[in-house]
Coordinates of C-alpha atoms in Angstrom, one line a residue:
M20 CA 12.3 9.7 -16.1
A21 CA 9.7 7.8 -15.2
P22 CA 7.8 7.5 -18.5
T23 CA 4.8 8.9 -16.8
S24 CA 5.7 12.6 -15.3
Q25 CA 2.6 14.1 -17.5
F26 CA -0.1 12.4 -14.6
L27 CA 2.0 13.1 -11.6
D28 CA 0.2 16.1 -10.2
R29 CA -2.7 13.8 -10.6
P30 CA -4.6 11.9 -8.0
R31 CA -3.3 8.2 -9.4
V32 CA -5.4 5.1 -8.9
L33 CA -2.4 2.4 -9.3
V34 CA -3.6 -0.9 -10.9
V35 CA -1.2 -3.3 -10.2
G36 CA -1.7 -5.9 -13.1
G37 CA -4.3 -6.5 -16.3
G38 CA -5.5 -9.8 -16.1
Y39 CA -9.6 -10.4 -15.1
V40 CA -9.2 -7.9 -12.3
G41 CA -7.3 -4.9 -13.7
L42 CA -8.8 -4.7 -16.8
Y43 CA -12.3 -4.7 -15.6
V44 CA -11.5 -2.4 -12.3
A45 CA -9.7 0.4 -14.8
L46 CA -13.2 0.2 -17.1
R47 CA -15.2 0.6 -14.6
L48 CA -13.1 3.6 -13.8
Q49 CA -11.1 5.4 -15.7
K50 CA -14.0 7.7 -16.8
K51 CA -15.1 8.4 -13.2
I52 CA -11.6 8.7 -12.4
A53 CA -10.4 11.6 -15.2
N54 CA -13.5 14.0 -14.6
A55 CA -12.3 14.5 -11.3
G56 CA -9.4 15.0 -12.2
G57 CA -7.8 12.0 -11.4
I58 CA -5.9 8.9 -13.7
V59 CA -6.0 5.6 -13.7
T60 CA -2.4 4.1 -14.2
V61 CA -2.0 0.2 -15.2
V62 CA 0.6 -1.7 -14.7
D63 CA 1.8 -5.3 -16.9
P64 CA 4.2 -6.5 -18.3
L65 CA 1.4 -7.9 -21.5
P66 CA -0.4 -5.3 -23.3
Y67 CA -3.6 -6.9 -23.2
M68 CA -5.7 -9.2 -20.3
T69 CA -5.8 -12.8 -21.5
Y70 CA -8.8 -14.6 -21.4
Q71 CA -8.1 -18.6 -19.7
P72 CA -11.2 -20.7 -20.4
F73 CA -10.4 -20.6 -23.6
L74 CA -6.6 -21.7 -23.3
P75 CA -7.1 -25.6 -24.2
E76 CA -9.8 -24.2 -27.7
V77 CA -7.0 -22.2 -28.6
A78 CA -4.1 -25.2 -27.7
A79 CA -6.7 -27.0 -29.9
G80 CA -7.7 -24.7 -32.8
T81 CA -11.3 -23.1 -32.5
I82 CA -10.1 -20.2 -31.4
E83 CA -8.0 -17.6 -33.2
A84 CA -5.2 -16.8 -30.9
R85 CA -5.1 -13.1 -30.9
H86 CA -9.2 -13.3 -30.2
A87 CA -8.7 -15.1 -27.5
V88 CA -7.3 -11.7 -25.3
V89 CA -8.1 -8.3 -25.1
P90 CA -5.9 -5.5 -25.5
H91 CA -5.1 -3.0 -23.4
R92 CA -4.4 0.0 -25.7
K93 CA -8.3 -0.8 -27.8
H94 CA -10.5 -0.8 -24.9
L95 CA -9.0 0.9 -21.9
R96 CA -9.2 5.0 -24.0
Q97 CA -8.5 6.5 -20.8
T98 CA -6.1 4.5 -19.0
E99 CA -2.9 5.2 -18.2
L100 CA -0.4 2.3 -19.3
I101 CA 2.7 1.0 -18.4
Q102 CA 4.2 -1.9 -19.8
G103 CA 6.2 -3.3 -16.7
S104 CA 6.1 -5.4 -13.8
V105 CA 5.5 -3.7 -10.6
T106 CA 8.5 -5.2 -8.1
S107 CA 7.8 -3.5 -5.0
I108 CA 5.1 -1.3 -2.9
D109 CA 5.2 0.8 0.0
H110 CA 2.1 1.6 0.4
K111 CA 3.3 4.1 4.1
S112 CA 4.6 6.4 1.4
R113 CA 2.4 5.5 -1.4
T114 CA 4.6 5.1 -4.3
A115 CA 5.6 1.4 -6.1
V116 CA 8.4 0.6 -7.7
V117 CA 8.1 -0.5 -11.9
A118 CA 10.9 -2.2 -14.1
P119 CA 10.0 -1.1 -17.5
A120 CA 9.2 -4.9 -20.1
D121 CA 12.2 -3.4 -22.3
G122 CA 14.6 -2.9 -19.5
G123 CA 15.2 0.1 -18.3
E124 CA 15.7 2.0 -15.6
H125 CA 13.9 0.9 -12.2
F126 CA 11.3 3.9 -11.6
E127 CA 9.0 5.2 -8.1
L128 CA 5.0 5.9 -9.4
P129 CA 3.6 7.4 -6.6
Y130 CA 0.1 6.9 -6.4
F131 CA -3.3 7.9 -3.7
D132 CA -5.2 4.1 -4.4
V133 CA -3.9 1.5 -5.0
V134 CA -5.4 -2.0 -6.5
V135 CA -3.2 -5.5 -6.3
A136 CA -4.6 -7.6 -8.9
A137 CA -1.2 -9.9 -9.9
G138 CA -2.9 -12.8 -10.0
S139 CA -1.4 -16.1 -9.8
I140 CA 1.3 -18.2 -11.7
T141 CA 1.5 -21.4 -12.8
R142 CA 2.4 -24.0 -9.0
T143 CA 4.9 -26.6 -10.1
F144 CA 7.4 -28.9 -7.8
P145 CA 11.2 -29.5 -7.6
I146 CA 10.7 -32.2 -10.0
K147 CA 13.7 -33.1 -11.7
G148 CA 13.1 -32.3 -15.1
L149 CA 10.3 -30.6 -15.1
A150 CA 11.3 -27.3 -16.0
E151 CA 13.5 -28.2 -18.7
N152 CA 11.2 -30.2 -20.5
G153 CA 7.6 -29.4 -19.2
I154 CA 5.3 -26.6 -20.2
G155 CA 2.1 -24.9 -18.8
M156 CA -1.2 -23.8 -20.3
K157 CA -1.5 -20.4 -17.9
T158 CA -0.7 -17.6 -21.0
I159 CA -2.3 -17.2 -24.5
E160 CA 1.7 -18.2 -25.7
E161 CA 1.9 -21.3 -24.0
A162 CA -1.7 -22.3 -25.6
V163 CA 0.1 -22.1 -29.5
A164 CA 3.1 -23.8 -28.5
V165 CA 1.9 -26.5 -27.2
R166 CA -0.5 -26.6 -30.3
N167 CA 2.0 -26.3 -32.2
Q168 CA 4.4 -29.1 -30.2
V169 CA 1.2 -31.8 -30.3
L170 CA 0.7 -31.2 -34.5
D171 CA 5.0 -30.6 -35.3
R172 CA 5.3 -34.3 -33.1
I173 CA 2.3 -35.6 -35.0
E174 CA 3.7 -34.9 -38.4
A175 CA 6.9 -36.4 -37.3
A176 CA 6.5 -39.2 -36.7
S177 CA 5.2 -39.9 -39.0
I178 CA 7.8 -40.0 -40.9
E179 CA 9.6 -42.0 -37.9
T180 CA 11.3 -45.3 -39.0
D181 CA 12.1 -46.0 -35.2
P182 CA 9.6 -47.8 -33.5
A183 CA 10.8 -46.4 -29.8
M184 CA 11.2 -42.6 -30.8
R185 CA 7.6 -42.9 -33.5
Q186 CA 6.1 -43.8 -30.0
R187 CA 7.5 -41.2 -28.4
A188 CA 6.3 -39.5 -30.9
L189 CA 3.0 -39.7 -30.2
T190 CA 3.4 -39.8 -26.0
F191 CA 1.2 -36.9 -24.9
V192 CA 1.3 -36.2 -20.4
V193 CA -1.0 -33.8 -19.1
V194 CA -0.6 -33.8 -15.6
G195 CA -3.7 -32.4 -13.2
G196 CA -6.8 -33.2 -13.1
G197 CA -8.2 -30.3 -12.4
F198 CA -10.7 -28.5 -15.1
A199 CA -7.5 -27.4 -16.8
G200 CA -5.5 -30.4 -17.7
I201 CA -9.0 -32.3 -18.7
E202 CA -10.3 -29.6 -20.9
T203 CA -6.4 -29.3 -22.1
I204 CA -6.2 -33.3 -22.3
T205 CA -9.7 -33.3 -24.6
E206 CA -9.6 -30.4 -26.8
L207 CA -6.0 -32.0 -27.4
E208 CA -6.5 -35.1 -28.2
D209 CA -9.9 -34.1 -30.0
M210 CA -7.4 -32.1 -32.7
A211 CA -4.8 -35.0 -32.8
R212 CA -7.4 -37.6 -34.3
T213 CA -8.3 -35.0 -36.9
A214 CA -4.4 -34.5 -38.0
A215 CA -3.5 -37.9 -37.5
K216 CA -6.9 -39.0 -40.2
Q217 CA -5.1 -36.7 -42.3
N218 CA -1.8 -38.4 -42.7
P219 CA -2.5 -41.5 -44.4
R220 CA 1.3 -42.3 -42.8
L221 CA -0.6 -42.9 -39.2
N222 CA -2.9 -44.9 -38.1
V223 CA -5.6 -43.2 -34.8
A224 CA -4.6 -45.9 -32.5
E225 CA -0.8 -45.0 -31.9
L226 CA -1.5 -42.0 -30.7
R227 CA -1.2 -42.0 -27.0
F228 CA -2.8 -39.2 -24.3
V229 CA -1.6 -40.3 -20.4
L230 CA -3.3 -37.6 -18.0
V231 CA -1.8 -38.0 -14.1
E232 CA -3.9 -37.1 -11.0
A233 CA -1.7 -37.0 -8.1
M234 CA -5.5 -37.2 -6.0
G235 CA -8.3 -40.2 -6.0
R236 CA -10.4 -37.9 -8.1
I237 CA -10.4 -35.5 -11.3
M238 CA -12.2 -32.4 -11.6
P239 CA -13.7 -31.7 -7.5
E240 CA -15.9 -28.3 -9.2
V241 CA -18.6 -31.4 -10.1
T242 CA -20.5 -33.9 -8.4
Q243 CA -18.6 -37.6 -7.9
P244 CA -20.8 -39.3 -10.4
Q245 CA -19.7 -36.9 -13.0
S246 CA -16.1 -37.4 -11.7
E247 CA -17.1 -40.5 -12.7
W248 CA -18.5 -39.6 -15.7
V249 CA -15.6 -38.5 -17.3
I250 CA -13.5 -40.9 -16.1
E251 CA -15.5 -42.8 -18.5
H252 CA -15.9 -40.5 -20.6
L253 CA -11.9 -39.8 -21.3
R254 CA -11.3 -43.6 -21.5
S255 CA -13.7 -44.6 -23.9
R256 CA -11.4 -41.8 -25.6
N257 CA -8.2 -44.3 -25.3
I258 CA -7.1 -41.5 -22.6
E259 CA -4.6 -43.3 -19.6
V260 CA -6.2 -42.2 -16.4
L261 CA -3.4 -42.9 -13.7
L262 CA -5.4 -41.6 -9.9
N263 CA -3.1 -41.6 -6.7
T264 CA 0.0 -41.3 -9.0
S265 CA 2.7 -38.5 -8.9
L266 CA 5.3 -37.9 -11.9
A267 CA 8.2 -37.6 -10.0
S268 CA 10.7 -37.4 -12.9
A269 CA 10.5 -36.0 -16.7
V270 CA 14.2 -35.9 -17.0
D271 CA 15.9 -35.9 -21.2
N272 CA 11.9 -36.5 -21.5
H273 CA 11.4 -40.4 -19.4
M274 CA 8.3 -40.7 -17.6
S275 CA 9.2 -41.8 -14.5
L276 CA 5.6 -41.8 -12.4
I277 CA 4.8 -43.1 -8.8
N278 CA 2.4 -44.4 -7.3
M279 CA 0.7 -41.9 -4.4
P280 CA 0.9 -42.3 -1.5
D281 CA 3.5 -45.2 -1.8
K282 CA 5.9 -43.6 -3.9
T283 CA 6.3 -47.0 -5.7
V284 CA 7.4 -47.0 -8.8
A285 CA 4.1 -47.0 -11.1
Q286 CA 5.7 -46.1 -15.2
E287 CA 8.2 -45.5 -17.5
F288 CA 7.9 -43.6 -20.7
D289 CA 9.5 -41.8 -23.1
A290 CA 7.5 -39.3 -24.2
D291 CA 8.3 -36.0 -26.2
T292 CA 5.4 -33.5 -24.6
L293 CA 4.5 -32.4 -21.1
I294 CA 2.2 -30.7 -20.2
W295 CA 1.5 -29.1 -16.5
T296 CA -2.0 -27.8 -15.3
A297 CA -1.4 -28.3 -11.9
G298 CA -2.6 -25.7 -9.8
V299 CA -1.6 -21.9 -9.7
Q300 CA -0.7 -19.6 -6.9
A301 CA -0.1 -16.1 -5.4
N302 CA 2.1 -13.7 -7.9
P303 CA 5.3 -13.9 -5.8
M304 CA 5.4 -10.2 -6.7
V305 CA 3.3 -9.6 -3.4
R306 CA 6.3 -10.3 -0.7
S307 CA 8.0 -7.8 -1.6
T308 CA 5.2 -5.3 -0.2
D309 CA 4.1 -3.8 3.2
F310 CA 1.2 -5.6 3.0
P311 CA -0.7 -8.7 6.1
I312 CA -0.1 -12.0 3.6
D313 CA -1.5 -15.0 4.5
P314 CA 0.1 -18.7 5.0
R315 CA -0.6 -19.4 1.7
G316 CA 1.4 -16.1 -0.2
R317 CA -1.8 -14.2 -0.7
V318 CA -2.6 -10.3 0.8
Q319 CA -5.1 -10.3 3.8
V320 CA -8.4 -8.4 2.6
G321 CA -12.4 -8.1 4.1
A322 CA -14.8 -9.0 2.6
D323 CA -15.5 -5.6 0.8
L324 CA -11.9 -6.3 -0.9
R325 CA -9.7 -3.4 1.5
I326 CA -6.9 -5.0 2.0
T327 CA -7.1 -5.5 5.7
G328 CA -4.5 -6.2 8.3
E329 CA -3.8 -7.3 11.8
F330 CA -5.5 -4.1 13.1
G331 CA -8.4 -3.3 10.7
A332 CA -8.0 -2.0 7.0
I333 CA -5.6 -0.4 5.4
Q334 CA -6.6 2.9 3.9
N335 CA -6.7 3.7 -0.2
A336 CA -5.2 -0.3 -0.8
W337 CA -7.5 -2.9 -2.5
A338 CA -7.0 -6.3 -4.0
A339 CA -9.2 -8.9 -5.0
G340 CA -8.2 -12.2 -7.7
D341 CA -6.6 -15.0 -7.4
V342 CA -3.5 -12.6 -4.7
A343 CA -6.6 -12.4 -2.7
A344 CA -7.8 -14.1 0.0
V345 CA -11.2 -13.5 -0.2
P346 CA -13.7 -14.7 1.9
D347 CA -16.1 -17.0 0.2
L348 CA -19.3 -15.1 2.9
T349 CA -21.3 -18.3 0.9
G350 CA -19.6 -20.9 3.0
G351 CA -19.0 -23.0 -0.2
G352 CA -15.2 -22.1 -0.8
V353 CA -12.6 -23.6 0.4
A354 CA -11.1 -23.0 3.7
G355 CA -13.9 -20.3 3.9
F356 CA -12.3 -18.6 0.8
C357 CA -13.8 -17.7 -3.0
V358 CA -11.4 -20.7 -4.6
P359 CA -9.2 -18.9 -7.5
N360 CA -11.3 -19.1 -10.8
A361 CA -12.8 -16.7 -13.8
Q362 CA -16.0 -16.6 -12.9
H363 CA -15.3 -14.7 -8.5
A364 CA -12.4 -12.4 -10.5
L365 CA -15.1 -10.6 -13.0
R366 CA -17.0 -10.2 -9.9
Q367 CA -14.8 -9.6 -7.8
A368 CA -13.5 -6.6 -10.1
K369 CA -16.9 -5.2 -10.4
R370 CA -17.3 -4.7 -6.8
L371 CA -14.4 -3.5 -6.0
A372 CA -13.9 -0.9 -8.4
S373 CA -18.4 0.4 -6.8
N374 CA -16.4 0.2 -3.5
L375 CA -12.9 2.1 -4.1
W376 CA -15.2 4.8 -6.2
A377 CA -17.7 5.2 -2.9
S378 CA -15.0 5.1 -0.5
R379 CA -14.4 9.1 -2.1
F380 CA -17.3 9.7 -0.8
D381 CA -17.6 8.1 2.5
K382 CA -20.3 5.5 1.3
P383 CA -20.5 2.9 2.8
L384 CA -19.0 -0.1 1.7
T385 CA -20.9 -3.4 -0.5
D386 CA -19.2 -6.4 0.8
Y387 CA -18.9 -9.2 -2.1
K388 CA -21.2 -12.6 -1.8
H389 CA -22.0 -14.5 -4.4
K390 CA -22.8 -18.0 -4.3
N391 CA -20.9 -20.4 -7.1
L392 CA -23.4 -20.8 -9.4
G393 CA -21.0 -24.1 -11.4
A394 CA -18.9 -25.3 -13.3
V395 CA -19.2 -25.8 -16.9
A396 CA -16.2 -27.6 -19.0
G397 CA -15.8 -28.6 -22.9
F398 CA -14.1 -31.6 -23.8
G399 CA -13.9 -30.7 -27.3
E400 CA -17.1 -30.8 -30.3
W401 CA -20.8 -31.5 -29.0
K402 CA -19.1 -32.8 -25.6
G403 CA -18.6 -31.8 -22.3
V404 CA -19.6 -31.6 -18.5
A405 CA -21.3 -29.1 -15.8
N406 CA -22.7 -28.4 -13.0
I407 CA -25.0 -25.1 -12.9
M408 CA -26.7 -24.7 -10.4
G409 CA -27.1 -28.6 -9.2
V410 CA -28.3 -29.6 -11.6
G411 CA -26.0 -32.3 -14.3
L412 CA -25.2 -31.4 -18.0
K413 CA -23.0 -34.0 -19.9
G414 CA -22.5 -34.5 -23.4
W415 CA -23.7 -31.9 -25.9
P416 CA -25.8 -30.4 -23.8
A417 CA -23.0 -29.5 -21.8
W418 CA -21.0 -28.3 -24.6
L419 CA -23.3 -25.0 -25.9
A420 CA -23.3 -24.8 -21.6
H421 CA -19.8 -24.1 -22.1
R422 CA -19.8 -22.3 -24.7
G423 CA -22.5 -20.0 -23.7
Y424 CA -21.4 -19.2 -20.9
H425 CA -18.1 -18.1 -21.6
G426 CA -18.9 -16.9 -24.4
L427 CA -21.3 -14.4 -22.3
A428 CA -18.4 -14.2 -20.5
M429 CA -15.8 -13.0 -22.4
P430 CA -15.0 -9.2 -22.3
T431 CA -15.7 -6.7 -24.3
F432 CA -18.5 -6.4 -27.5
E433 CA -15.5 -7.0 -29.3
R434 CA -13.5 -9.5 -29.0
K435 CA -17.2 -11.9 -27.6
W436 CA -17.6 -11.5 -31.5
R437 CA -14.7 -12.3 -32.7
V438 CA -15.2 -15.3 -31.0
I439 CA -18.4 -16.5 -31.6
S440 CA -17.4 -15.5 -35.5
D441 CA -14.5 -18.2 -35.0
W442 CA -17.8 -21.2 -33.5
F443 CA -19.4 -20.8 -36.2
I444 CA -17.2 -20.7 -38.8
S445 CA -15.6 -24.1 -37.6
M446 CA -18.8 -25.6 -37.2
F447 CA -18.4 -25.7 -40.8
T448 CA -14.6 -25.9 -42.0
G449 CA -13.4 -28.1 -39.1
R450 CA -10.3 -27.3 -36.7
D451 CA -7.4 -25.6 -37.8
T452 CA -4.5 -28.3 -38.2
T453 CA -2.1 -26.1 -39.2
A454 CA 1.1 -25.8 -37.1
L455 CA 2.5 -22.6 -37.5
L456 CA 7.0 -23.7 -36.7
D457 CA 9.7 -22.0 -35.4
L458 CA 7.8 -19.0 -33.8
D459 CA 10.8 -19.2 -31.6
R460 CA 13.5 -19.1 -34.6
P461 CA 11.4 -16.0 -36.5
R462 CA 14.7 -15.3 -38.2
A463 CA 16.1 -18.6 -39.6
A464 CA 15.1 -17.8 -42.8
F465 CA 16.1 -14.3 -43.3
R466 CA 19.7 -16.1 -41.6
A467 CA 19.8 -19.2 -43.5
A468 CA 19.3 -17.0 -46.6
A469 CA 21.6 -14.2 -45.8
G470 CA 24.3 -16.0 -44.6
P471 CA 26.8 -17.4 -46.9
A472 CA 26.0 -19.3 -49.6
P473 CA 26.6 -23.3 -49.2
K474 CA 29.4 -24.7 -50.6
P475 CA 28.7 -27.3 -53.6
A476 CA 29.7 -31.1 -52.2
A477 CA 32.8 -32.6 -53.2
K478 CA 32.8 -34.5 -56.6
S479 CA 32.8 -38.0 -55.7
A480 CA 36.1 -39.7 -57.1
A481 CA 34.8 -43.2 -58.1
K482 CA 33.8 -43.1 -61.4
S483 CA 30.8 -45.8 -63.3
A484 CA 33.7 -48.5 -64.7
D485 CA 30.6 -49.6 -68.1
A486 CA 29.9 -45.7 -68.3
P487 CA 32.7 -43.6 -68.4
A488 CA 32.7 -40.0 -67.7
D489 CA 31.9 -37.9 -71.0
A490 CA 35.1 -35.1 -71.2
S491 CA 32.8 -33.1 -72.6
A492 CA 29.7 -32.6 -70.2
P493 CA 29.8 -29.9 -68.2
A494 CA 30.3 -30.9 -64.0
K495 CA 27.0 -30.9 -62.7
E496 CA 26.5 -29.3 -59.2
E497 CA 25.0 -31.3 -56.2
V498 CA 22.1 -29.5 -54.4
P499 CA 21.6 -29.3 -50.7
V500 CA 18.3 -30.8 -50.0
G501 CA 16.1 -28.4 -49.2
A502 CA 17.4 -25.8 -51.8
K503 CA 15.3 -24.0 -54.1

C-alpha cells in the first residue's frame, strides 16, 4: 500500500522534484490547495533543496554545508512529502509510479495536476576513467567530498617523499569553464593556499590548479572583455587556463588532454583530483512519461508553463526549470529558450504556481517573461566578476554584488540568516580548513575497536652481541602504530 493512503480522496497537485521549482511551487500553493480541500505532494529522493550557487563556497569552507540546503519538512508543513523518485508518469490516467528511496515496493500515485520539476543532472561524455576517478559539483554531498579530498591530498603530500607522487597529490583539475567551473577552481585555490600556508612542510608554489575548457573562451554569461580579464586574473594566481582543450582520458588518474578541434596531444600528467563541471542535461526520467520531449530531452512547454504538445496545451500538466524548454520571450535566450540557471528557475516557479491556481478558476494565465538581470560570480575572498544589467564589475565590488544577490536569493529567511552568519563569522576567523575524513566509512573506527585484538608482534630472535638480554626482565610487547 502506498504510504499516502490518508490523502487518496483529496485532489492532488503532484510536484515531481523538490529543487528550486518544486520547493517554490509547494511554498506558494500548499496553503491554498489545502484550504480548497486538496493536497500538494512533493516527491524527491532527497529531503532538502540544494542552493547550487553556494556549492563552491561550501567546498571552500566559507559556508556550512547544511546551511546551503533547505529542509523540506521544516518549510513545507502543509505539503505531503514522499522521499523517493517518480519513475514514470501516465497523464492519460493521471497516475505516477513512485520508487521509495529506501528501496521499497513501487506504488502508483493518482493526481489532478502534475508539475514536472525534476531538474537536471550532470552532463558527461564517454571518457575513459572519468566515471571511476571524476566527481561533479552538482550536489551538496559532492561539494563536501571535494573539500575533504583537496584538504586530504594537501596533508598527504606534505609527508610524501616521492616527488612524482607529491606533485600528483597537489595537482587539481577542473573541467568546464562556465560559472560553476570558474567559481569552483578559484574558491578551492583560495582554500588550498590557506591550508598550504598552515603546513610548514609545504610551499604554496607546489600547488597546481588546471582549468580545462573545450571552447575558445570561458564564462559566456559575461562580456568578452570581462572573460579575458578573468583569464588574466586566474593566471595571475598561477591557475593554468587551457582553452580549446578537452579531456581525452583519466584512466588511473593519468590526465590525457588534447587540443581542439584537431585532437592532437596537448598535455599528459597525473592528478589525484578531477572535478567535472562541463554542463548539465535534463533529468532523463521525463522520457518515461507521455509528455512531448524536445531534441535536447526537455519537456516542451508554452510561455504560460503548461506542457504543450502538437495540439496545444495539455490540461493539468505543468513544467519549469532545467527540465523544461521554456520559451524566452525577451529574445535573449539560447535558441529561443531560457537558459538553465537558478535565476530563471526561481522566477518560473512563482509564475507557474500563480498560473496553476488561476487555472482552477478559469482565469487568464500570464506568460513567463523575465529579462536576465546579469550574472555575478565569486572567485574567493574579495575577488569576483559581475555583469549587472550591462554594467561590468570586477574585484571586490563584484564580490559584494555576488554575496548580496545570492544572500537575497537563498530561499527562506531562516536559511538566509544562517548563510549570512557564516559569511560574517568567516570575515573575522577566516576559512575553515578542517577536513572531515572517512565520511564514506563512518563505521571504520567502531569496527576496528569491536574486532579481534591485534596479535602481538613476533619477538626478534636476534640479540645484541654487546648487550645480552636480561633473563629476569619481563618481555616487552611491541605496540602497533597508532594504538593508544
